[in-house]
C-alpha positions as semicolon CSV with decimal commas, in nm:
position;residue;x (nm);y (nm);z (nm)
1;X;1,805;7,753;-0,723
2;X;2,063;7,505;-0,844
3;X;2,371;7,410;-0,650
4;X;2,682;7,210;-0,726
5;X;2,866;7,092;-0,419
6;X;3,096;6,819;-0,547
7;X;3,375;7,061;-0,639
8;X;3,402;6,929;-0,996
9;X;3,313;7,260;-1,157
10;X;3,449;7,608;-1,119
11;X;3,218;7,884;-0,998
12;X;3,193;8,020;-1,353
13;X;3,074;7,681;-1,475
14;X;2,803;7,661;-1,209
15;X;2,616;7,970;-1,323
16;X;2,657;7,877;-1,690
17;X;2,518;7,531;-1,612
18;X;2,230;7,691;-1,423
19;X;2,151;7,910;-1,723
20;X;2,154;7,607;-1,956
21;X;1,926;7,413;-1,719
22;X;1,683;7,705;-1,700
23;X;1,683;7,736;-2,079
24;X;1,593;7,364;-2,109
25;X;1,325;7,396;-1,840
26;X;1,151;7,682;-2,018
27;X;1,217;7,578;-2,379
28;X;0,844;7,525;-2,442
29;X;0,749;7,872;-2,319
30;X;0,521;8,055;-2,560
31;X;0,719;8,256;-2,816
32;X;0,532;8,574;-2,718
33;X;0,751;8,581;-2,405
34;X;1,114;8,686;-2,394
35;X;1,304;8,443;-2,176
36;X;1,656;8,509;-2,052
37;X;1,802;8,266;-1,797
38;X;1,962;8,451;-1,508
39;X;2,220;8,219;-1,353
40;X;2,400;8,343;-1,044
41;X;2,633;8,152;-0,813
42;X;2,545;8,218;-0,449
43;X;2,886;8,364;-0,369
44;X;2,849;8,625;-0,640
45;X;2,956;8,536;-0,998
46;X;2,691;8,585;-1,266
47;X;2,649;8,372;-1,577
48;X;2,713;8,519;-1,923
49;X;2,344;8,565;-2,007
50;X;2,278;8,725;-1,667
51;X;2,563;8,970;-1,728
52;X;2,440;9,053;-2,079
53;X;2,083;9,111;-1,956
54;X;2,205;9,325;-1,667
55;X;2,419;9,534;-1,903
56;X;2,120;9,597;-2,130
57;X;1,885;9,676;-1,840
58;X;2,143;9,910;-1,686
59;X;2,179;10,095;-2,013
60;X;1,804;10,135;-2,043
61;X;1,749;10,250;-1,684
62;X;2,031;10,506;-1,720
63;X;1,874;10,636;-2,043
64;X;1,530;10,645;-1,880
65;X;1,633;10,823;-1,561
66;X;1,927;11,028;-1,684
67;X;2,116;10,918;-1,373
68;X;2,451;10,752;-1,454
69;X;2,439;10,578;-1,114
70;X;2,110;10,402;-1,187
71;X;2,279;10,093;-1,332
72;X;2,495;10,059;-1,024
73;X;2,189;10,090;-0,801
74;X;2,016;9,815;-0,998
75;X;2,319;9,588;-0,954
76;X;2,323;9,657;-0,580
77;X;1,954;9,570;-0,549
78;X;1,998;9,243;-0,736
79;X;2,304;9,152;-0,527
80;X;2,118;9,231;-0,206
81;X;1,823;9,016;-0,315
82;X;2,062;8,727;-0,379
83;X;2,220;8,766;-0,036
84;X;1,876;8,780;0,128
85;X;1,792;8,456;-0,048
86;X;2,117;8,303;0,078
87;X;2,037;8,411;0,434
88;X;1,682;8,275;0,413
89;X;1,818;7,945;0,284
90;X;2,066;7,918;0,571
91;X;1,818;8,029;0,836
92;X;1,569;7,776;0,704
93;X;1,801;7,497;0,819
94;X;1,838;7,628;1,176
95;X;1,580;7,507;1,428
96;X;1,381;7,778;1,599
97;X;1,439;7,828;1,969
98;X;1,172;7,929;2,218
99;X;1,329;8,244;2,355
100;X;1,659;8,395;2,463
101;X;1,672;8,179;2,774
102;X;1,741;7,879;2,548
103;X;2,046;8,060;2,411
104;X;2,169;8,149;2,759
105;X;2,178;7,779;2,852
106;X;2,468;7,739;2,610
107;X;2,677;8,025;2,751
């Protein structure tokens, strides 16, 4: 996951930059693979290639299932996975406490 904290770029630029960095990182990937960088800013905005891929996948899952809501469900699952990753990242910086008695000492 890439982050940009200096405030010099807008949110839209962050995910576009992430997509470009991923494209450079995987530029030597065997041509038998289809690679699409999926850049997402942690607060929600998706990069242009991520949006295009999602649109295509949504169309295909709707055609496959016959359910017009299937694309929306896919978007919700991706968004939830991103938020879970955000939570795991934040919780990874918090020291573990022994038990609830440690918390009660602060009240």
